[in-house]
Coordinates of C-alpha atoms in Angstrom, one line a residue:
Chain J
M1169 CA -11.0 25.4 5.2
D1170 CA -7.4 23.0 5.6
A1171 CA -7.2 20.3 4.0
V1172 CA -7.8 16.9 6.4
Y1173 CA -5.2 14.5 6.8
F1174 CA -5.4 10.8 7.4
D1175 CA -2.3 9.8 5.8
N1176 CA -0.1 9.3 8.8
Y1177 CA 1.1 5.4 8.2
A1178 CA 2.8 7.4 5.0
A1179 CA 4.1 9.9 6.6
T1180 CA 2.9 12.2 10.0
P1181 CA 3.2 16.2 10.5
L1182 CA 6.7 16.5 12.4
H1183 CA 6.1 17.5 16.2
P1184 CA 7.2 20.9 16.8
R1185 CA 9.6 20.5 19.7
V1186 CA 10.9 17.7 16.7
K1187 CA 11.7 20.6 14.1
E1188 CA 13.0 22.6 16.3
A1189 CA 15.7 20.5 18.3
M1190 CA 16.1 19.5 14.0
H1191 CA 17.0 23.0 12.9
R1192 CA 19.1 23.8 16.6
I1193 CA 21.4 20.6 14.7
V1194 CA 21.0 22.0 11.6
D1195 CA 22.0 25.9 13.0
E1196 CA 25.0 24.8 15.2
V1197 CA 26.4 21.3 14.1
F1198 CA 27.8 20.0 11.1
G1199 CA 31.1 18.2 12.5
N1200 CA 31.4 14.1 11.7
P1201 CA 30.3 12.3 14.4
S1202 CA 33.3 10.1 14.1
S1203 CA 36.0 13.2 14.6
D1204 CA 38.0 13.3 17.6
H1205 CA 38.3 17.3 18.0
R1206 CA 35.1 19.5 19.1
F1207 CA 33.1 19.9 16.2
G1208 CA 33.5 15.9 16.2
Q1209 CA 32.4 15.5 19.5
A1210 CA 29.1 18.2 19.2
A1211 CA 27.5 16.0 16.7
A1212 CA 28.3 12.4 18.8
E1213 CA 26.5 14.1 21.7
A1214 CA 24.5 14.8 19.9
L1215 CA 24.0 11.1 18.0
D1216 CA 24.5 9.7 21.9
T1217 CA 20.8 11.4 23.2
A1218 CA 19.1 10.8 20.7
R1219 CA 20.1 7.2 20.8
K1220 CA 19.2 6.9 24.3
Q1221 CA 15.9 8.8 23.7
T1222 CA 15.3 5.8 21.3
A1223 CA 16.2 3.3 23.4
N1224 CA 14.4 4.4 25.4
L1225 CA 11.3 4.4 23.8
I1226 CA 11.4 0.4 23.3
N1227 CA 12.9 -0.8 26.4
A1228 CA 16.5 -1.6 25.0
E1229 CA 19.6 -0.4 26.0
P1230 CA 21.2 2.1 24.2
E1231 CA 24.0 0.1 22.4
E1232 CA 21.4 -2.4 20.7
I1233 CA 20.2 0.8 19.0
V1234 CA 21.8 1.0 15.3
F1235 CA 20.4 4.9 13.7
T1236 CA 19.4 3.4 9.2
S1237 CA 17.7 5.1 7.3
G1238 CA 14.6 4.1 8.0
G1239 CA 11.9 1.1 8.7
T1240 CA 13.5 -0.3 4.8
E1241 CA 16.8 -0.5 5.6
S1242 CA 16.3 -2.0 9.0
V1243 CA 13.9 -5.0 7.9
N1244 CA 16.8 -5.3 4.7
H1245 CA 19.8 -5.0 7.3
A1246 CA 17.9 -7.7 9.9
I1247 CA 17.2 -10.3 7.0
K1248 CA 19.8 -10.4 4.8
G1249 CA 22.4 -9.3 8.2
V1250 CA 20.8 -12.6 9.2
A1251 CA 20.7 -14.7 6.2
F1252 CA 24.1 -13.6 6.0
S1253 CA 25.6 -14.2 9.2
Q1254 CA 24.6 -17.9 9.4
R1255 CA 24.8 -19.0 6.4
E1256 CA 26.5 -21.7 7.1
K1257 CA 24.8 -23.0 10.0
G1258 CA 21.7 -22.8 7.3
R1259 CA 18.7 -21.4 5.1
H1260 CA 15.3 -22.0 5.5
I1261 CA 13.7 -18.5 6.1
I1262 CA 10.1 -18.3 8.2
T1263 CA 7.9 -15.4 7.7
T1264 CA 4.4 -14.7 7.2
N1265 CA 2.1 -14.1 3.8
I1266 CA 0.8 -10.3 4.4
E1267 CA 4.3 -9.0 4.7
H1268 CA 5.5 -5.4 4.0
K1269 CA 6.7 -5.5 0.2
S1270 CA 10.2 -4.9 2.1
V1271 CA 10.3 -8.3 4.1
L1272 CA 9.0 -9.6 0.8
N1273 CA 11.2 -8.7 -1.8
C1274 CA 14.1 -9.4 0.7
L1275 CA 13.4 -12.5 1.0
R1276 CA 12.5 -13.0 -3.4
T1277 CA 16.3 -11.8 -3.7
L1278 CA 17.7 -14.8 -0.8
R1279 CA 15.8 -16.9 -3.1
L1280 CA 17.4 -16.4 -5.9
L1281 CA 20.6 -16.6 -3.8
D1282 CA 19.1 -20.2 -2.5
Y1283 CA 17.4 -19.8 0.7
H1284 CA 14.7 -21.4 1.6
I1285 CA 11.5 -19.4 2.8
T1286 CA 8.0 -20.9 4.5
S1287 CA 5.4 -18.3 4.4
L1288 CA 2.8 -19.0 7.1
D1289 CA -0.9 -18.9 5.9
V1290 CA -3.2 -16.2 8.3
D1291 CA -6.3 -16.3 8.7
E1292 CA -9.2 -14.6 8.2
Y1293 CA -8.1 -11.1 10.5
G1294 CA -5.1 -12.0 9.4
L1295 CA -3.2 -13.5 12.8
V1296 CA -0.7 -16.3 12.6
D1297 CA -0.6 -19.1 14.1
P1298 CA 2.0 -19.6 16.3
A1299 CA 1.7 -23.8 16.9
A1300 CA 2.3 -23.1 12.8
V1301 CA 5.5 -21.4 13.5
E1302 CA 6.7 -23.6 15.5
K1303 CA 6.4 -27.1 13.0
A1304 CA 7.7 -25.3 10.4
I1305 CA 10.6 -24.7 12.4
T1306 CA 14.0 -27.2 10.7
D1307 CA 17.7 -27.7 11.9
Q1308 CA 18.2 -25.6 8.9
T1309 CA 16.4 -22.3 10.1
V1310 CA 17.9 -19.3 10.6
L1311 CA 15.4 -16.8 11.0
I1312 CA 11.8 -15.7 11.5
T1313 CA 10.9 -12.5 10.6
I1314 CA 7.4 -11.2 11.7
Q1315 CA 5.5 -8.0 11.4
L1316 CA 4.0 -7.1 15.5
A1317 CA 1.8 -4.9 13.6
N1318 CA 0.4 -5.2 9.6
N1319 CA 0.7 -1.8 8.2
E1320 CA -2.8 -2.6 6.1
I1321 CA -5.1 -3.6 8.1
G1322 CA -3.0 -3.3 11.5
T1323 CA -3.5 -6.7 13.2
L1324 CA -1.6 -7.4 16.2
Q1325 CA 0.8 -10.9 15.7
P1326 CA 1.1 -12.8 18.8
I1327 CA 4.9 -11.4 18.6
A1328 CA 5.5 -12.2 22.5
D1329 CA 4.2 -16.4 22.1
I1330 CA 6.4 -16.7 18.1
A1331 CA 9.0 -15.1 20.2
K1332 CA 9.1 -17.3 23.0
I1333 CA 9.0 -20.9 20.8
A1334 CA 12.2 -18.9 18.8
R1335 CA 13.9 -18.5 21.9
H1336 CA 13.2 -22.3 22.8
K1337 CA 14.2 -23.2 18.7
K1338 CA 16.9 -20.8 19.3
V1339 CA 16.0 -19.7 16.1
V1340 CA 16.7 -15.8 15.2
F1341 CA 13.7 -13.6 15.6
H1342 CA 13.1 -10.2 13.7
T1343 CA 9.8 -7.8 14.2
D1344 CA 9.4 -5.7 11.9
A1345 CA 7.3 -3.0 14.0
V1346 CA 7.5 -0.2 11.9
A1347 CA 3.6 -0.2 11.6
A1348 CA 3.0 -0.1 16.0
A1349 CA 6.5 1.3 17.2
G1350 CA 5.6 4.8 18.9
I1351 CA 2.3 3.9 17.8
I1352 CA 2.1 1.6 20.6
P1353 CA 4.1 0.7 23.7
I1354 CA 6.0 -1.7 22.9
D1355 CA 9.1 -3.5 25.4
V1356 CA 11.3 -5.7 23.8
K1357 CA 12.3 -7.5 27.1
A1358 CA 9.3 -8.2 27.2
L1359 CA 8.4 -9.0 23.8
D1360 CA 12.3 -10.8 24.0
V1361 CA 12.9 -10.1 20.1
D1362 CA 16.8 -10.6 18.4
L1363 CA 15.1 -7.8 15.8
L1364 CA 13.4 -5.4 15.7
S1365 CA 12.4 -2.4 13.6
L1366 CA 11.3 0.7 13.4
A1367 CA 10.8 4.3 11.1
A1368 CA 10.9 8.1 12.6
N1369 CA 7.6 8.8 10.3
Q1370 CA 5.0 6.8 11.7
F1371 CA 5.3 9.3 15.3
N1372 CA 5.8 12.4 13.9
G1373 CA 9.5 12.3 13.2
P1374 CA 11.0 13.3 9.8
N1375 CA 11.1 10.9 6.4
G1376 CA 14.3 8.9 6.1
V1377 CA 15.3 8.1 9.5
G1378 CA 14.8 4.4 11.4
A1379 CA 16.3 2.4 13.7
L1380 CA 16.7 -1.5 14.1
Y1381 CA 17.0 -3.3 17.4
V1382 CA 19.8 -5.3 17.7
K1383 CA 19.9 -7.8 21.4
R1384 CA 23.2 -8.0 22.2
G1385 CA 25.0 -11.4 21.0
T1386 CA 22.5 -12.0 18.2
P1387 CA 25.0 -12.3 14.9
I1388 CA 24.5 -10.5 11.6
W1389 CA 26.5 -9.1 9.2
P1390 CA 26.2 -5.5 7.6
L1391 CA 24.7 -4.4 5.2
L1392 CA 26.0 -1.1 4.4
E1393 CA 30.2 -1.7 4.8
G1394 CA 32.3 0.5 5.4
G1395 CA 33.8 2.3 8.4
V1396 CA 32.9 1.5 11.7
Q1397 CA 29.6 3.5 12.8
E1398 CA 27.5 2.2 14.7
N1399 CA 29.0 -0.1 16.2
R1400 CA 30.7 -1.7 13.2
K1401 CA 26.9 -2.4 12.0
R1402 CA 26.5 0.0 9.6
A1403 CA 28.4 1.6 7.7
G1404 CA 28.8 6.1 6.4
T1405 CA 28.1 9.2 8.3
E1406 CA 25.5 9.2 10.3
N1407 CA 22.1 11.6 9.1
V1408 CA 22.4 13.9 12.3
V1409 CA 19.8 16.2 11.4
G1410 CA 17.7 13.4 11.2
I1411 CA 18.4 11.2 13.7
V1412 CA 17.9 14.1 16.5
G1413 CA 14.4 14.2 15.1
L1414 CA 14.1 10.8 15.5
G1415 CA 15.3 11.1 18.6
V1416 CA 13.1 13.8 19.6
A1417 CA 10.0 11.8 18.4
A1418 CA 10.3 9.1 20.5
E1419 CA 11.0 10.5 23.5
M1420 CA 7.4 12.3 22.5
A1421 CA 5.7 9.1 21.6
W1422 CA 6.8 8.1 25.1
L1423 CA 5.3 11.1 26.7
E1424 CA 2.3 11.9 25.1
S1425 CA 2.1 7.9 24.8
H1426 CA -1.2 7.6 26.9
E1427 CA -2.9 10.5 25.9
R1428 CA -2.2 10.6 21.9
L1429 CA -3.9 6.3 22.5
E1430 CA -6.8 7.9 24.6
K1431 CA -7.3 10.3 21.5
F1432 CA -7.1 7.5 18.2
R1433 CA -10.0 5.4 20.1
T1434 CA -12.2 7.6 20.0
L1435 CA -11.9 9.1 16.6
R1436 CA -11.8 6.0 14.9
R1437 CA -14.3 4.9 16.8
K1438 CA -16.5 7.5 15.5
L1439 CA -15.4 6.8 12.0
I1440 CA -15.9 3.2 12.1
D1441 CA -19.3 3.9 13.8
G1442 CA -19.7 6.4 11.3
L1443 CA -19.1 5.5 8.4
N1444 CA -21.0 2.3 8.8
A1445 CA -24.0 4.7 10.1
R1446 CA -24.1 6.4 6.6
I1447 CA -22.6 3.6 4.2
P1448 CA -24.0 0.5 3.1
H1449 CA -22.0 -2.3 2.0
L1450 CA -19.1 -1.9 4.1
K1451 CA -16.7 -4.1 4.4
F1452 CA -13.5 -3.2 8.1
N1453 CA -10.4 -5.5 8.3
G1454 CA -8.3 -6.8 10.6
H1455 CA -9.0 -8.3 13.9
P1456 CA -11.7 -6.9 15.7
T1457 CA -9.6 -5.6 19.1
Q1458 CA -6.1 -6.8 18.3
V1459 CA -5.6 -4.4 15.9
L1460 CA -3.4 -0.5 16.3
P1461 CA -5.8 1.8 17.7
H1462 CA -4.7 4.7 14.8
L1463 CA -5.6 2.3 11.6
V1464 CA -8.8 2.2 9.7
S1465 CA -9.2 -0.3 6.4
V1466 CA -12.3 -0.2 5.1
S1467 CA -12.8 -1.8 1.4
V1468 CA -15.8 -0.4 -0.1
E1469 CA -18.1 -2.5 -2.1
F1470 CA -18.5 -1.9 -6.1
I1471 CA -16.0 1.0 -6.4
E1472 CA -11.9 0.9 -7.0
G1473 CA -10.4 2.8 -4.7
E1474 CA -7.8 5.1 -6.6
G1475 CA -10.8 7.0 -7.5
L1476 CA -12.5 7.6 -4.5
M1477 CA -8.7 8.0 -2.5
L1478 CA -9.0 11.8 -5.6
L1479 CA -12.4 12.2 -5.1
L1480 CA -11.7 12.3 -1.7
D1481 CA -8.8 14.5 -2.5
E1482 CA -10.7 17.0 -4.5
E1483 CA -12.9 17.7 -1.5
G1484 CA -9.5 18.3 0.7
I1485 CA -10.0 15.0 2.2
C1486 CA -5.3 13.2 2.2
V1487 CA -6.5 9.2 2.4
A1488 CA -4.3 6.1 1.2
T1489 CA -5.6 3.0 -0.8
R1490 CA -4.3 -0.3 -1.2
S1491 CA -6.1 -1.0 -5.1
A1492 CA -4.2 -2.7 -7.1
C1493 CA -4.5 0.7 -9.8
A1494 CA -3.0 3.3 -7.0
S1495 CA -0.5 0.0 -5.9
G1496 CA 2.2 0.7 -8.8
S1497 CA 2.6 -3.1 -9.6
L1498 CA -1.7 -3.5 -10.8
R1499 CA -1.9 -6.1 -7.8
A1500 CA -3.9 -7.0 -5.6
S1501 CA -3.0 -5.9 -2.1
H1502 CA -1.0 -9.6 -1.2
V1503 CA -2.3 -8.4 2.7
L1504 CA -6.2 -8.5 1.9
I1505 CA -6.3 -11.6 -0.4
G1506 CA -3.5 -13.2 2.2
T1507 CA -6.3 -12.8 4.9
G1508 CA -9.0 -14.3 1.4
M1509 CA -10.8 -11.4 0.3
D1510 CA -11.6 -11.6 -3.2
F1511 CA -9.8 -9.6 -5.7
A1512 CA -12.9 -7.2 -6.8
L1513 CA -13.5 -6.2 -2.6
A1514 CA -10.1 -5.3 -2.0
Q1515 CA -9.8 -3.3 -5.4
G1516 CA -12.5 -1.3 -3.1
T1517 CA -10.0 -0.7 -0.1
L1518 CA -9.1 2.3 1.8
L1519 CA -7.0 2.9 4.5
I1520 CA -7.4 5.6 6.7
T1521 CA -4.3 7.1 9.4
L1522 CA -4.7 9.3 12.3
G1523 CA -2.4 11.0 13.9
R1524 CA -1.7 13.6 16.8
D1525 CA -3.2 16.2 14.9
N1526 CA -6.2 14.7 14.1
T1527 CA -9.4 16.6 15.1
E1528 CA -13.0 15.2 16.3
A1529 CA -13.5 18.0 13.4
E1530 CA -12.1 16.8 10.7
V1531 CA -13.3 13.1 11.2
D1532 CA -16.7 14.7 11.6
R1533 CA -15.4 15.9 7.9
L1534 CA -15.0 12.6 6.4
L1535 CA -18.2 11.1 7.6
E1536 CA -20.6 14.0 5.8
V1537 CA -17.7 14.0 2.7
M1538 CA -17.3 10.5 2.5
P1539 CA -21.1 9.1 1.2
R1540 CA -21.2 11.3 -1.5
V1541 CA -18.7 10.5 -2.9
V1542 CA -19.0 6.7 -2.4
Q1543 CA -22.5 7.5 -3.9
T1544 CA -21.3 9.0 -7.5
L1545 CA -18.4 6.2 -8.0
R1546 CA -21.4 4.3 -7.3
D1547 CA -23.9 5.2 -10.0
M1548 CA -20.7 5.6 -12.3
S1549 CA -20.2 1.2 -11.7
P1550 CA -21.8 -1.3 -13.9
I1551 CA -21.7 -3.8 -11.0
Y1552 CA -23.7 -1.6 -8.4
Q1553 CA -27.2 -1.9 -9.6
K1554 CA -27.3 -5.0 -10.9
N1555 CA -25.9 -5.9 -7.0
V1556 CA -28.1 -4.1 -4.9
A1557 CA -31.1 -5.3 -7.5
A1558 CA -30.5 -8.6 -6.7
Chain M
M742 CA 0.9 11.6 -11.9
Y743 CA -1.9 12.2 -14.6
S744 CA -2.2 14.8 -16.9
P745 CA -4.4 17.6 -16.6
T746 CA -7.1 16.6 -19.1
V747 CA -7.3 13.3 -18.0
L748 CA -8.1 15.0 -14.5
D749 CA -10.7 17.5 -16.1
H750 CA -12.4 13.5 -17.8
F751 CA -12.0 11.8 -13.9
K752 CA -13.5 15.0 -12.5
N753 CA -16.1 15.9 -15.1
P754 CA -17.0 12.5 -16.4
R755 CA -19.2 12.8 -19.6
N756 CA -21.3 10.5 -20.8
V757 CA -21.9 8.6 -17.5
G758 CA -24.7 6.3 -17.5
E759 CA -26.6 3.5 -19.5
I760 CA -29.1 3.9 -21.9
A761 CA -32.2 1.9 -21.6
E762 CA -33.3 0.6 -24.7
A763 CA -29.6 0.6 -26.7
D764 CA -29.1 -0.4 -29.5
G765 CA -25.4 -2.6 -28.7
V766 CA -24.0 -3.0 -25.7
G767 CA -20.2 -4.2 -25.4
E768 CA -18.9 -5.3 -21.0
V769 CA -15.0 -5.3 -21.1
G770 CA -12.8 -6.4 -18.1
N771 CA -13.7 -7.1 -15.1
P772 CA -14.1 -6.1 -11.5
V773 CA -11.9 -8.6 -10.3
C774 CA -8.5 -7.7 -12.4
G775 CA -9.3 -4.3 -11.2
D776 CA -11.5 -2.6 -14.0
M777 CA -14.6 -2.8 -16.5
I778 CA -16.2 -1.0 -18.6
N779 CA -19.9 -0.9 -20.1
V780 CA -19.8 1.2 -23.4
Y781 CA -23.8 1.7 -24.6
L782 CA -25.2 2.7 -28.3
K783 CA -27.7 4.2 -29.6
V784 CA -27.0 4.2 -34.1
K785 CA -29.3 6.0 -36.6
D786 CA -28.8 5.1 -39.9
D787 CA -25.2 4.5 -39.6
V788 CA -24.4 7.1 -36.9
I789 CA -23.2 7.3 -33.8
E790 CA -26.5 9.1 -32.2
D791 CA -25.9 8.1 -28.0
I792 CA -23.0 7.0 -26.3
K793 CA -23.3 6.2 -22.9
F794 CA -20.8 4.4 -19.9
K795 CA -20.3 2.7 -16.3
T796 CA -17.2 2.0 -15.1
F797 CA -15.5 0.7 -12.3
G798 CA -12.3 1.3 -12.3
C799 CA -9.3 3.8 -10.7
G800 CA -9.2 7.4 -11.8
A801 CA -7.1 7.1 -15.8
A802 CA -10.2 4.2 -16.5
I803 CA -13.2 6.4 -15.3
A804 CA -11.4 9.2 -18.0
V805 CA -10.9 7.0 -20.6
S806 CA -14.1 5.8 -20.7
S807 CA -15.6 9.1 -20.9
M808 CA -12.3 10.7 -23.4
L809 CA -13.8 7.6 -25.7
T810 CA -17.1 8.8 -24.8
E811 CA -16.9 11.7 -26.5
L812 CA -14.4 10.8 -29.6
A813 CA -17.1 8.2 -31.0
K814 CA -20.1 10.3 -30.4
G815 CA -21.8 11.2 -34.0
K816 CA -19.6 9.4 -35.6
T817 CA -20.2 6.9 -38.3
L818 CA -19.6 3.0 -37.1
D819 CA -17.0 2.8 -39.9
E820 CA -15.1 5.5 -38.1
A821 CA -16.1 4.6 -35.2
M822 CA -14.3 0.8 -35.2
K823 CA -11.2 2.4 -36.9
I824 CA -10.0 4.6 -33.4
T825 CA -8.0 3.1 -30.8
N826 CA -6.9 2.8 -27.0
K827 CA -3.9 4.2 -28.2
D828 CA -6.0 7.6 -29.9
V829 CA -7.9 7.5 -26.2
A830 CA -4.6 8.3 -24.0
E831 CA -3.4 10.4 -26.8
A832 CA -6.2 12.6 -26.4
L833 CA -5.9 12.4 -22.6
E834 CA -2.6 13.8 -23.0
G835 CA -1.5 10.8 -22.0
L836 CA -1.3 8.1 -19.0
P837 CA 1.5 7.0 -16.7
K838 CA 3.8 4.5 -18.0
N839 CA 1.7 1.5 -15.6
K840 CA -2.1 3.0 -16.4
L841 CA -1.8 2.6 -20.1
H842 CA -3.4 -1.1 -19.8
C843 CA -6.6 1.1 -18.5
S844 CA -6.8 3.2 -21.6
N845 CA -6.6 -0.7 -23.5
L846 CA -10.1 -1.7 -22.0
G847 CA -11.1 1.3 -23.6
A848 CA -11.4 1.4 -27.8
D849 CA -12.4 -2.8 -26.4
A850 CA -15.3 -1.9 -25.3
L851 CA -16.4 0.9 -28.3
H852 CA -15.6 -1.8 -30.6
A853 CA -17.2 -4.7 -28.7
A854 CA -20.7 -2.5 -28.6
I855 CA -20.0 -1.7 -32.3
K856 CA -20.4 -5.4 -32.7
N857 CA -23.0 -6.0 -30.9
Y858 CA -25.0 -3.7 -32.8
R859 CA -23.7 -5.5 -36.2
D860 CA -25.0 -8.6 -34.7
R861 CA -28.0 -8.0 -33.5
Q862 CA -28.4 -6.3 -37.8
A863 CA -28.0 -9.4 -38.7
Q864 CA -29.7 -11.3 -35.9
K865 CA -27.0 -13.3 -34.7
A866 CA -27.3 -11.7 -31.2
V867 CA -30.2 -10.8 -28.7
P868 CA -31.8 -7.4 -27.4
G869 CA -30.5 -6.8 -24.6
E870 CA -27.6 -9.5 -24.2
A871 CA -24.2 -7.1 -24.9
E872 CA -20.9 -8.3 -26.4
K873 CA -18.7 -9.3 -23.1
V874 CA -15.1 -9.3 -23.4
P875 CA -13.6 -10.1 -20.8
H876 CA -10.1 -9.6 -20.8
I877 CA -8.4 -13.4 -19.8
P878 CA -4.9 -12.4 -20.1
E879 CA -2.0 -13.5 -23.3
K880 CA -0.2 -15.8 -22.8
V881 CA 2.5 -15.2 -23.7
D882 CA 6.4 -16.5 -24.6
A883 CA 8.7 -13.0 -23.5
C884 CA 7.1 -9.6 -22.6
Y885 CA 9.7 -7.0 -21.8
C886 CA 9.9 -4.5 -18.8
P887 CA 8.4 -1.3 -19.0
Y888 CA 10.6 -0.4 -16.4
C889 CA 14.1 -0.8 -18.6
D890 CA 13.2 -2.6 -21.8
M891 CA 15.0 -6.1 -20.3
E892 CA 13.7 -9.6 -22.0
N893 CA 12.1 -11.5 -19.3
K894 CA 10.1 -15.0 -19.7
G895 CA 6.5 -15.0 -20.3
Q896 CA 4.8 -14.7 -17.4
A897 CA 7.7 -14.0 -14.7
E898 CA 6.4 -12.3 -12.1
F899 CA 9.1 -9.8 -12.1
C900 CA 12.2 -8.7 -13.7
V901 CA 15.0 -10.0 -13.9
S902 CA 17.6 -7.2 -14.5
C903 CA 15.6 -4.6 -12.2
G904 CA 13.6 -7.4 -9.9
A905 CA 10.5 -4.8 -10.5
D906 CA 7.1 -6.1 -10.6
L907 CA 5.8 -7.2 -14.1
P908 CA 2.3 -6.9 -14.2
H909 CA 0.0 -9.9 -16.8
E910 CA -3.5 -8.7 -16.5
H911 CA -4.7 -7.6 -20.0

């Protein structure tokens, strides 16, 4: 039996059309897009097409798209780029407690450079209050950076409301939309954000390529400096093969949006209802309705997530965990702790993310296997019987 | 990421469970810091006749518990007191650098169970009560980054040289 892949937040299988387009570029186009001869221009044309496709996914203008090496670079560019550009105006940045690590660590670096960071609390669902954002703005504030969708619990933030406040107060607003772009419809004009980060590997494009949307007129310093590529915003010869992959993935996400959303919603419902019916002592995380349609975050009481992930892998089912032990940093997830969850429960959290290729039969297999695996670990756990008896 | 021996002990853990009328019980760690190992002993003529464990923790913590019980079974109490965390990690053919702290709990749980047995013999502990070691993080003045070996302040959240997160649990 084939292995089942439920870790689509980590990476997604390439869409057949993406594979096809990337193969064609590998075979036919090697030129440097900055060269004015025909070899270079063939590559430049491929970039132009990808730029239009990517812009279309989020209703941006093609010249507002900067290609990057992925979500992390996009976020780094947005945050450091605005901070460096606006250093004379002020050194205050607003964010939330549950952002992606790339945001947290950029802000950590800026703290060392004497920037002041206000990190806002979120509620039990991970929602930030737009009024709290407004209250935190000072005359020193140069940037607000808040994710569109949380990558661990799926909660969607009220980005349009926050953008309105930022616009009114004339503060640049970046939204990290990596977990959401290509999954749910995004319109940068309707949201009215200045900067938006996205990554191809979230929607059946290749790893290691992404884009930063930069609304025309947004003050931003380059992160990578050198030549004049990407409208002087991102130096370095472009990853043409990857960018072509991103472009086609964006086009396919746009074209297949409706059917993918239908599928995600059906499978997610089945998954949550099925797990709830089969396994006692579960907690589902994130907002009940304002949530990504393809993500299920579930905390399994009395056990630790890494063991659960490894045993599921042994059964041919691949999911992710947010337990401290598996995180590399050995700390419990700051997102789950940020929503007020206790450390012990956070340790037992699995992250199941669906993709366009998943099927109902695969969800059935998870529902069949997971109760058994959970019971094996609970029987091994010193805190299980004590708690269940009590 | 894990050695074949670690994976074997994680997937087929030896000596899982509790001993109903245990002669000594050691409880180390707690679920809040990520790992908790309970060790139960049956002792006869100063020899560990039976040993079982229950563990809340990652793959490494479960493998450490399993290997530990194999190493300790049949040993005299004095011999078992000499088993170190390093012995367990070595018997497992190594643990990833960021998982070495898991092995630190293993031998500590065994030693706590032996202490508990001896205290019961000396009537310093009541049967049915475990020897509990909560594993509070140590307060230290300085620590070394496990990734780049740079010296950092004791409670630094991240390494000043390479930016890596510095764990302080265990």
